Amino acid sequence: MAHEYDLVIIGRGAAAFSAAIRASEITSNQAAIAMIGFGPIGGTCVNVGCVPSKYIIEASKVANIQRNPRYPGIKPSDPAVAFDKLMESLRGVVEEERKSKYEDVLKFYPNITMYEGKASFISRDTVKVISKLGEEDIKGYNFIIATGSSPMIPKIEGLEDTGYLTSDNVWSLNDLPGEIGILGGGFVGLEIGQALHRLGSSVRIIKKHDTIARGIEREVGIELIRALENDGISFLIERDIEKVYQRGNKKIISTRYKGKREEIEVDEILIASGRKPNLAGLSLENASVQYSDNGIKVNDDFSTGNPSIYAAGDVVDQRYRLETLAAREGAIIASNIFQHSSKGVNLQEVPWAIFTEPQLASVGYTEDEYNRNFGKAVSRVLPLNTVPKARILREDIGMFKIVADENTGKIVGVHVLAPYAAEFIIEGVIAIKSGYTYHDIIDNSHIFPTVAEGIKLTSQSFTRDMTKMSCCVE
Amino acid sequence: MQSGKKSLLFSFNTFLRLDDMTDKKVTMRVFGMTCDDCIRTVSDGLKKEGAEVLSISLNDGMAIVKIDDAKISAEKLVKAPVFGEKSHYKAQLRKVE
Ligand SMILES: Cc1cc2nc3c(=O)[nH]c(=O)nc-3n(C[C@H](O)[C@H](O)[C@H](O)COP(=O)(O)OP(=O)(O)OC[C@H]3O[C@@H](n4cnc5c(N)ncnc54)[C@H](O)[C@@H]3O)c2cc1C
């Protein structure tokens, strides 16, 4: 007979853990929860996503400061990077985080049973768990599908034979590639690309379009490319990749550019062409759960075509793939199931960031989107070097853009390319969520001198000519 | 005249049948009960909604009640104030017979 659980969670990443913990809290640890998964516990974020990428980015900043101290009078020097030592420490940090934030946490929840294996629906309320040890059926009164996403590997002739890196395996490198070609320019490629470049690789990002990705405020994205080029990364745009192959110990990326063949020789290829939802093998048709190549289709409360099956995190067909969003959705679903609520998430209020230097952080509508949907946006753009703190930091590539509703003045989008942008985008989140106008932002005191002041200065620029302002005008 | 009689008979019959039909036995899983006091609180909360409590077990957290479906549905019962957002107790339907 199948084991029976109050809640069966498929996956063991951020969404899964958040859902399991919240469901346990709501039910005083009495809900019997099964968590099914394979691979390292904790899923993408802690093992191959947020944690290692942010670690290497911070380490590479130190190397960069040494090479480019930015202030006259401080002598630059070439950092002696022992890449193998750095990567060993990175893997150590991942292990520590995984242990303290996932493995150790489980002991506080005796109601959660872990199943190692792959889940596949055999009916509307039962999954088969397939593992090396065999198969077993698990029945659930409620399900959460939180199977995450994986790197999308484009179909390119010769790619499999030539070999490539993705964000799943780049962390096991011990030798820094001399020359690296990054295919696709999504945020993963930009973050890892800049980090490897600053540690000493020569990085070329090979892509089709001159922007970063759809849905990014265009001028801010283009400014980020300018910042990265200024850092020393090459962007080879308008390239169609025809094939890749091995020549000696080099990898050749053969592209078509302006009608001509162009070959790019590198030591390693990193694929950064976006991510795809992990749906393979779930047999969702057996459970009446609708999906497409973009992910599982959910209602506003994250329920699916089957009312007792919900989906959370990267596997959902939604605009963003973020740890914070996955975790929030997991917790909300737990409440929707056990507290009979019907909460959702307003994606317009969810911030996201690219942790390059400068950082790109964004929340809400782009100007184009707002105009398309509501037809009445007004916006202001403030160059970073208008902000006193940025001048003190000697940073001049970057910008602030605020999009507001033309009639009400309410803020509907905040897009920032600046140092620390990810740390202060929350002001934009609160503004959008609370329905603040740019006047409301102006009415709040900001600390001088901070980069965050740029949000206030941009708000002021809706009502004043900023070139006529003294430094600290309220 | 005829029709008046018919309708009387009809409503009488309907009443009888409905009375049978609207009595439902509901099995639910109640989370958060740890002691006899909890059983009392949950039991009182269910009675307040008009349910007749047949059994509540601390062992497996199962509660079996009888309801008049015309007065409160099983779906509404698991959302009663005793299982509300601020309450310590939560309930989920397991069977309605
Ligand atoms: C390089 C990189 C950097 C990132 N940086 C950030 C960042 O800075 N900030 C941020 O917010 N987000 C970041 N992200 C995104 C973030 O990591 C993801 O959004 C988040 O981890 C998604 O969590 P999840 O729970 O949906 O899925 P995952 O964490 O991917 O978990 C999915 C789980 O499902 C399991 N699974 C899959 N299929 C099955 C099956 N059939 N049966 C059973 N189990 C299955 C897997 O084994 C895994 O345990 C980054 C991602 C990458 C790749």
XYZ file of C-alpha atoms and ligand atoms in Angstrom:
624
model
C 0.000 0.000 0.000
C 1.157 3.525 -0.746
C 2.494 5.651 2.096
C 0.091 8.512 2.804
C 1.002 12.108 3.585
C -0.886 15.320 4.314
C 1.527 17.090 1.975
C 3.891 15.716 -0.636
C 6.543 18.130 -1.909
C 8.415 17.237 -5.071
C 11.806 18.913 -4.967
C 14.138 19.928 -2.173
C 15.280 23.410 -3.058
C 14.269 26.844 -1.766
C 10.572 26.561 -2.644
C 10.310 23.071 -1.181
C 12.022 23.902 2.104
C 10.110 27.104 2.572
C 6.801 25.303 1.968
C 7.698 22.407 4.265
C 8.772 24.678 7.116
C 5.748 26.976 6.823
C 3.365 24.012 6.630
C 5.033 22.574 9.733
C 4.700 25.872 11.592
C 1.043 26.265 10.697
C 0.207 22.727 11.799
C 2.428 22.656 14.912
C 4.684 20.105 13.197
C 1.741 17.734 12.869
C 1.312 17.679 9.105
C 2.973 14.559 7.751
C 5.158 15.859 4.931
C 7.085 13.872 2.327
C 9.870 15.680 0.495
C 11.102 13.939 -2.621
C 14.243 14.868 -4.507
C 17.637 13.942 -5.785
C 20.997 15.651 -6.088
C 22.439 17.823 -3.343
C 19.905 18.917 -0.778
C 18.950 22.603 -1.039
C 18.642 22.614 -4.830
C 20.035 25.279 -7.132
C 20.468 28.388 -4.980
C 22.775 27.071 -2.301
C 24.658 24.496 -4.385
C 25.147 25.960 -7.838
C 23.297 29.297 -7.864
C 23.130 32.321 -5.592
C 25.696 31.216 -3.018
C 28.704 30.189 -5.159
C 28.059 32.953 -7.712
C 27.923 35.680 -5.077
C 31.024 34.251 -3.395
C 33.149 34.322 -6.528
C 31.809 37.772 -7.452
C 32.874 39.205 -4.084
C 36.279 37.498 -4.294
C 36.819 38.869 -7.793
C 36.025 42.388 -6.578
C 38.984 42.170 -4.219
C 41.256 41.154 -7.098
C 39.850 43.959 -9.212
C 40.409 46.624 -6.579
C 44.009 45.520 -6.313
C 44.434 45.782 -10.074
C 42.430 48.999 -10.391
C 42.508 50.870 -7.086
C 40.625 53.753 -8.745
C 42.077 56.445 -6.468
C 45.185 58.357 -7.510
C 48.081 57.700 -5.177
C 47.224 54.068 -4.564
C 49.519 51.871 -6.591
C 47.885 49.125 -8.653
C 49.357 45.654 -8.508
C 48.554 42.385 -10.198
C 46.734 40.114 -7.774
C 48.341 36.696 -7.406
C 45.237 34.543 -7.712
C 45.493 30.930 -6.611
C 42.314 29.910 -8.382
C 42.319 26.359 -7.038
C 42.465 27.647 -3.443
C 39.668 30.112 -4.117
C 37.459 27.422 -5.654
C 38.194 25.047 -2.800
C 37.049 27.715 -0.347
C 33.976 28.366 -2.494
C 33.009 24.713 -2.321
C 33.622 24.776 1.425
C 31.236 27.715 1.842
C 28.594 25.966 -0.249
C 28.922 22.883 1.923
C 28.660 24.924 5.112
C 25.596 26.811 3.900
C 23.951 23.631 2.707
C 24.575 22.004 6.062
C 23.484 24.888 8.268
C 20.538 26.130 6.204
C 19.155 22.869 4.867
C 20.525 19.614 6.290
C 20.697 20.693 9.942
C 17.338 22.444 9.789
C 15.568 19.171 9.065
C 16.175 17.832 12.547
C 13.739 20.428 13.928
C 10.981 18.925 11.795
C 10.453 15.260 12.633
C 7.231 15.420 10.627
C 9.200 15.751 7.362
C 10.279 12.493 5.695
C 12.893 12.704 2.964
C 12.662 10.436 -0.054
C 15.648 10.118 -2.364
C 14.611 9.713 -5.966
C 12.651 11.023 -8.935
C 8.927 11.530 -8.632
C 6.456 10.717 -11.355
C 2.667 11.046 -11.107
C 0.778 7.811 -11.613
C -2.620 9.295 -10.751
C -4.206 12.515 -9.494
C -3.103 11.818 -5.914
C -0.163 9.420 -6.104
C 3.424 9.609 -7.268
C 5.917 6.866 -7.865
C 9.355 7.561 -6.446
C 12.035 5.967 -8.527
C 15.445 5.540 -6.947
C 18.402 3.199 -7.139
C 16.809 1.209 -4.342
C 13.638 0.587 -6.292
C 10.222 2.164 -6.568
C 7.572 3.126 -4.072
C 4.228 4.835 -4.267
C 3.398 7.889 -2.200
C -0.118 9.200 -1.874
C -0.779 12.802 -0.908
C -3.816 14.814 0.119
C -1.946 17.840 -1.198
C 1.050 18.247 -3.504
C 3.541 21.000 -4.235
C 5.647 20.642 -7.360
C 8.904 22.523 -6.755
C 11.275 20.840 -9.169
C 13.112 24.005 -10.204
C 14.893 24.640 -13.485
C 18.115 23.692 -15.297
C 20.425 25.443 -17.734
C 18.980 25.502 -21.232
C 21.445 23.957 -23.641
C 21.007 25.280 -27.176
C 21.187 22.812 -30.039
C 24.553 23.627 -31.603
C 26.410 21.252 -33.863
C 29.419 19.737 -32.128
C 28.617 21.154 -28.680
C 28.257 17.834 -26.869
C 31.496 16.468 -28.384
C 33.463 19.645 -27.719
C 32.298 19.929 -24.113
C 31.085 22.982 -22.240
C 30.513 24.439 -18.821
C 27.215 25.585 -17.326
C 26.336 27.185 -14.019
C 25.852 23.618 -12.758
C 29.474 22.534 -13.126
C 31.599 25.688 -13.419
C 32.058 25.512 -9.620
C 34.163 22.389 -9.839
C 36.871 24.124 -11.934
C 40.310 24.228 -10.366
C 42.151 25.878 -13.237
C 41.127 29.307 -14.403
C 40.400 29.130 -18.149
C 42.719 31.485 -20.032
C 40.114 32.403 -22.618
C 36.447 31.801 -22.144
C 33.577 32.221 -24.583
C 30.163 32.717 -23.027
C 27.253 31.796 -25.254
C 24.201 33.909 -24.422
C 24.186 36.944 -22.238
C 21.693 36.217 -19.500
C 22.381 37.375 -15.955
C 24.177 34.122 -15.061
C 26.665 34.640 -17.899
C 27.246 38.273 -17.003
C 27.821 37.553 -13.319
C 30.129 34.568 -13.793
C 31.764 36.231 -16.805
C 32.721 39.362 -14.900
C 33.980 37.337 -11.940
C 36.211 35.113 -14.097
C 37.413 38.127 -16.056
C 38.420 39.928 -12.874
C 40.229 36.836 -11.661
C 42.282 36.827 -14.843
C 40.357 35.126 -17.688
C 39.886 36.808 -21.009
C 36.097 36.794 -21.430
C 34.087 37.136 -24.613
C 30.295 37.145 -24.458
C 28.863 35.980 -27.753
C 25.239 36.823 -28.373
C 22.674 37.787 -30.927
C 21.147 40.949 -29.480
C 22.651 44.154 -28.136
C 20.501 44.041 -25.016
C 20.697 41.760 -22.031
C 17.337 40.064 -21.899
C 13.691 40.714 -22.561
C 11.866 42.587 -19.823
C 14.886 44.649 -18.781
C 14.604 48.420 -19.106
C 16.474 48.754 -22.370
C 18.653 51.780 -21.714
C 19.707 50.415 -18.316
C 20.652 47.072 -19.921
C 22.693 48.809 -22.610
C 24.455 50.868 -19.935
C 25.350 47.645 -18.111
C 26.946 46.280 -21.264
C 28.921 49.539 -21.522
C 30.054 49.124 -17.896
C 31.164 45.546 -18.495
C 32.989 46.513 -21.678
C 34.699 49.249 -19.695
C 35.700 46.541 -17.210
C 37.438 44.669 -20.046
C 34.855 42.112 -21.190
C 34.228 41.847 -24.946
C 30.706 41.627 -26.260
C 30.476 40.034 -29.666
C 26.906 40.755 -30.722
C 24.859 39.933 -33.817
C 26.558 36.534 -33.911
C 24.712 33.416 -35.050
C 26.494 30.363 -33.783
C 26.886 27.731 -36.474
C 28.927 25.066 -34.753
C 31.647 24.442 -32.239
C 34.540 22.055 -32.456
C 37.842 21.118 -30.911
C 41.163 22.098 -32.539
C 44.113 20.775 -30.564
C 43.394 21.773 -27.009
C 41.366 24.823 -28.069
C 37.626 25.067 -28.585
C 36.462 26.862 -31.685
C 33.147 28.703 -31.807
C 32.220 29.149 -35.419
C 29.790 32.046 -35.923
C 28.187 33.938 -38.750
C 28.582 37.682 -38.447
C 27.273 40.118 -41.040
C 27.104 37.316 -43.598
C 30.672 36.124 -43.022
C 32.090 33.236 -41.051
C 34.015 34.224 -37.945
C 35.841 31.757 -35.707
C 36.447 32.455 -32.051
C 39.111 30.402 -30.308
C 38.750 29.774 -26.583
C 39.839 27.390 -23.834
C 36.361 26.935 -22.379
C 32.779 27.512 -23.409
C 30.208 28.559 -20.826
C 26.583 28.181 -21.825
C 24.373 30.952 -20.423
C 21.282 30.810 -22.618
C 18.682 30.896 -19.900
C 16.968 28.136 -17.963
C 14.226 25.628 -18.597
C 11.711 24.225 -16.090
C 12.368 20.686 -14.803
C 9.298 18.856 -16.062
C 10.801 15.736 -17.595
C 9.568 12.520 -16.076
C 6.910 14.120 -13.853
C 4.097 12.653 -16.029
C 1.908 15.640 -15.246
C -0.790 14.459 -17.644
C -1.582 11.661 -15.172
C -2.442 14.297 -12.576
C -4.331 16.790 -14.806
C -1.664 19.463 -14.352
C -1.294 21.777 -17.345
C 2.119 22.940 -18.505
C 4.095 24.210 -21.477
C 7.790 24.502 -22.317
C 7.809 27.618 -20.100
C 6.666 25.761 -17.016
C 3.600 24.736 -15.046
C 0.501 26.866 -15.527
C -0.815 28.099 -12.197
C -3.766 30.132 -10.960
C -3.270 33.255 -8.828
C -3.061 31.098 -5.680
C -0.497 28.771 -7.355
C -2.951 25.902 -7.654
C -2.848 24.021 -10.935
C -5.491 22.350 -13.093
C -5.758 19.850 -10.241
C -6.980 21.787 -7.147
C -4.941 19.733 -4.679
C -1.701 20.168 -6.641
C 0.215 23.446 -6.437
C 3.480 24.554 -8.045
C 6.150 26.934 -6.741
C 9.478 28.401 -7.784
C 11.450 28.049 -10.999
C 9.206 25.308 -12.396
C 6.269 27.730 -12.623
C 5.525 29.490 -15.895
C 6.264 32.987 -14.639
C 8.394 35.984 -15.445
C 11.115 35.630 -12.825
C 13.281 32.803 -11.537
C 14.521 33.917 -8.140
C 15.320 32.315 -4.824
C 13.282 34.870 -2.896
C 10.293 34.319 -5.148
C 10.558 30.523 -4.925
C 10.710 30.675 -1.132
C 7.837 33.137 -0.910
C 5.647 31.078 -3.178
C 6.393 27.939 -1.148
C 5.340 29.660 2.072
C 2.219 31.148 0.499
C 1.126 27.776 -0.830
C 1.545 26.214 2.615
C -0.802 28.863 3.940
C -3.220 28.436 1.040
C -3.395 24.712 1.759
C -3.490 24.596 5.535
C -5.095 27.940 6.325
C -7.481 27.836 3.383
C -6.296 31.237 2.239
C -5.976 32.169 -1.404
C -2.952 34.423 -1.451
C -0.875 35.207 -4.520
C 2.191 37.267 -5.409
C 2.137 40.506 -7.349
C 5.155 40.121 -9.634
C 5.212 43.876 -10.230
C 6.342 44.212 -6.614
C 9.099 41.605 -6.805
C 12.619 43.044 -7.150
C 15.466 41.266 -8.915
C 19.133 42.025 -9.436
C 22.167 41.209 -11.525
C 25.114 41.148 -9.153
C 27.665 42.511 -11.578
C 29.634 45.630 -10.715
C 27.817 47.980 -11.037
C 24.721 46.079 -9.960
C 21.514 46.191 -11.927
C 18.430 46.101 -9.725
C 14.891 46.523 -10.861
C 11.281 46.373 -9.748
C 8.011 47.000 -11.544
C 7.193 47.984 -15.083
C 9.610 49.161 -17.715
C 8.462 52.320 -19.448
C 7.536 50.377 -22.590
C 5.546 47.800 -20.687
C 3.577 50.436 -18.804
C 2.846 52.331 -21.985
C 1.763 49.142 -23.720
C -0.519 48.104 -20.881
C -1.811 51.434 -19.620
C -0.652 53.963 -22.203
C 0.387 56.726 -19.858
C 3.903 56.452 -18.442
C 6.211 59.293 -17.610
C 9.843 58.681 -16.701
C 13.064 60.329 -15.587
C 16.616 59.098 -16.062
C 19.436 60.325 -13.881
C 23.048 59.526 -14.764
C 24.937 57.936 -11.878
C 27.551 60.678 -11.830
C 24.863 63.161 -10.725
C 24.862 61.416 -7.351
C 27.550 62.847 -5.023
C 28.395 59.473 -3.439
C 29.022 57.942 -6.866
C 31.522 60.712 -7.577
C 33.208 60.018 -4.240
C 33.370 56.332 -5.260
C 34.786 57.498 -8.616
C 32.107 55.463 -10.405
C 30.570 57.082 -13.393
C 28.883 54.395 -15.464
C 25.351 53.778 -14.300
C 21.938 55.350 -14.110
C 18.650 55.589 -12.261
C 15.374 55.374 -14.097
C 11.999 55.863 -12.463
C 8.766 55.211 -14.322
C 5.577 56.784 -12.975
C 1.956 56.960 -13.999
C 1.478 60.201 -15.884
C -1.857 61.074 -14.286
C -1.283 60.112 -10.671
C 2.498 60.406 -10.341
C 2.516 56.988 -8.674
C 5.781 55.094 -9.076
C 5.321 51.970 -11.215
C 8.924 51.027 -12.007
C 12.397 51.638 -10.581
C 15.465 50.505 -12.522
C 18.933 51.148 -11.221
C 22.444 50.455 -12.468
C 24.730 51.523 -9.657
C 27.000 50.257 -6.905
C 24.893 48.617 -4.151
C 21.717 48.823 -6.263
C 20.564 45.411 -4.993
C 20.812 46.716 -1.428
C 18.523 49.698 -1.891
C 16.031 48.644 -4.590
C 13.744 47.834 -1.660
C 12.839 51.537 -1.576
C 11.344 51.051 -5.036
C 9.499 47.933 -3.855
C 7.937 49.789 -0.932
C 7.090 52.763 -3.138
C 5.298 50.592 -5.707
C 3.579 48.420 -3.128
C 2.375 51.397 -1.126
C 1.286 53.406 -4.146
C 3.769 56.217 -3.420
C 4.203 59.093 -5.837
C 7.559 60.696 -6.594
C 6.479 63.467 -4.193
C 6.268 60.870 -1.393
C 9.832 59.733 -2.140
C 11.038 63.350 -2.103
C 9.361 63.788 1.313
C 11.541 61.060 2.851
C 14.950 62.057 4.176
C 17.759 60.077 2.602
C 21.246 59.786 4.045
C 23.876 61.964 2.444
C 26.110 60.815 0.859
C 24.763 57.467 -0.280
C 24.223 55.937 -3.703
C 20.625 55.293 -2.585
C 20.105 59.058 -2.669
C 19.890 58.607 -6.436
C 16.305 57.378 -5.988
C 15.408 60.656 -4.325
C 17.317 62.781 -6.841
C 15.592 60.983 -9.724
C 12.241 61.630 -8.042
C 13.158 65.284 -7.681
C 13.971 65.421 -11.377
C 10.264 64.926 -12.131
C 9.655 68.388 -10.713
C 12.967 70.244 -11.087
C 15.925 70.749 -13.394
C 18.643 68.798 -11.576
C 21.479 70.623 -13.299
C 20.490 73.733 -11.334
C 20.491 71.970 -7.976
C 23.117 72.368 -5.306
C 24.318 69.140 -3.793
C 21.944 68.798 -0.860
C 18.659 70.394 -1.822
C 15.595 68.923 -0.166
C -56.810 22.829 -7.066
C -55.138 19.664 -8.051
C -51.900 21.393 -8.508
C -52.087 22.927 -5.040
C -52.401 19.489 -3.488
C -49.577 18.194 -5.610
C -47.226 20.906 -4.568
C -47.982 20.344 -0.902
C -47.245 16.682 -1.264
C -44.128 17.481 -3.240
C -42.730 19.849 -0.647
C -43.496 17.411 2.163
C -41.661 14.666 0.342
C -38.805 16.928 -0.524
C -38.492 17.997 3.089
C -38.309 14.412 4.245
C -35.804 13.384 1.662
C -33.655 16.453 2.160
C -33.565 15.851 5.870
C -32.036 12.475 5.157
C -29.787 13.766 2.476
C -28.425 16.822 4.266
C -27.100 14.808 7.195
C -23.457 14.202 6.383
C -20.702 12.418 8.218
C -17.511 14.420 7.870
C -14.048 13.114 8.667
C -11.356 15.724 9.028
C -7.738 15.917 9.994
C -7.249 18.477 12.748
C -3.738 19.825 13.264
C -2.468 21.475 16.433
C -4.226 19.425 19.155
C -1.896 18.319 21.930
C -4.073 17.775 25.027
C -7.604 17.224 26.297
C -8.112 20.978 26.509
C -7.430 21.201 22.786
C -10.062 18.546 22.129
C -12.540 20.573 24.179
C -11.729 23.815 22.336
C -11.995 22.184 18.924
C -15.146 20.358 19.930
C -16.766 23.586 21.207
C -15.718 25.375 18.033
C -17.331 22.682 15.885
C -20.517 22.662 17.962
C -20.779 26.422 17.591
C -21.057 25.860 13.847
C -23.914 23.407 14.447
C -21.874 20.205 14.007
C -22.492 17.180 16.173
C -19.141 15.794 17.296
C -19.000 12.012 17.018
C -15.345 11.543 17.899
C -12.072 13.429 18.128
C -8.836 11.556 18.567
C -5.656 13.023 19.905
C -3.755 10.016 18.581
C -4.199 10.570 14.885
C -5.800 14.045 14.931
C -8.948 12.766 13.260
C -12.311 14.330 14.029
C -15.592 12.809 12.901
C -18.670 14.996 13.022
C -22.230 14.998 11.745
C -23.461 18.088 9.988
C -26.645 19.272 8.420
C -25.334 20.146 4.993
C -28.167 22.631 4.513
C -26.891 24.655 7.465
C -23.120 24.383 7.042
C -21.099 22.678 4.366
C -18.086 20.505 5.122
C -15.923 22.958 3.154
C -17.107 25.831 5.369
C -16.657 23.826 8.539
C -12.902 23.448 8.020
C -12.736 27.251 7.720
C -14.691 27.849 10.958
C -13.205 30.421 13.385
C -11.745 27.626 15.547
C -9.543 26.801 12.525
C -9.077 30.435 11.462
C -5.828 32.212 10.595
C -5.281 33.352 14.200
C -6.216 30.020 15.740
C -3.715 27.385 16.741
C -5.821 24.661 15.107
C -6.158 23.909 11.396
C -8.370 21.397 9.664
C -8.468 19.593 6.360
C -11.270 17.517 4.933
C -10.595 13.851 4.514
C -13.991 12.306 3.786
C -17.604 13.413 3.432
C -20.208 10.599 3.497
C 24.185 30.881 -11.215
C 22.895 31.279 -10.575
C 22.867 32.366 -9.727
C 21.688 32.743 -9.117
N 21.684 33.820 -8.289
C 20.543 34.208 -7.684
C 20.541 35.304 -6.795
O 21.558 35.924 -6.564
N 19.380 35.649 -6.207
C 18.209 34.966 -6.445
O 17.162 35.318 -5.880
N 18.172 33.902 -7.289
C 19.312 33.518 -7.903
N 19.297 32.423 -8.737
C 18.019 31.722 -8.964
C 17.718 30.738 -7.831
O 18.819 29.907 -7.613
C 16.488 29.910 -8.181
O 15.438 30.767 -8.519
C 16.030 29.033 -7.026
O 17.081 28.246 -6.563
C 14.853 28.162 -7.452
O 14.455 27.346 -6.396
P 13.434 26.142 -6.612
O 13.129 25.641 -5.245
O 12.332 26.578 -7.474
O 14.229 25.047 -7.448
P 15.613 24.291 -7.154
O 16.374 24.922 -6.064
O 16.271 24.129 -8.458
O 15.162 22.887 -6.600
C 14.581 21.931 -7.413
C 14.649 20.566 -6.750
O 13.797 19.665 -7.429
C 14.437 18.418 -7.578
N 13.791 17.707 -8.697
C 13.767 18.025 -10.010
N 13.007 17.137 -10.699
C 12.526 16.251 -9.807
C 11.681 15.099 -9.873
N 11.152 14.664 -11.019
N 11.420 14.416 -8.737
C 11.939 14.810 -7.555
N 12.734 15.890 -7.432
C 13.020 16.604 -8.520
C 15.884 18.777 -7.751
O 16.712 17.703 -7.456
C 16.014 19.942 -6.738
O 16.246 19.462 -5.444
C 20.486 32.003 -9.357
C 20.510 30.890 -10.211
C 21.694 30.521 -10.813
C 21.709 29.326 -11.712
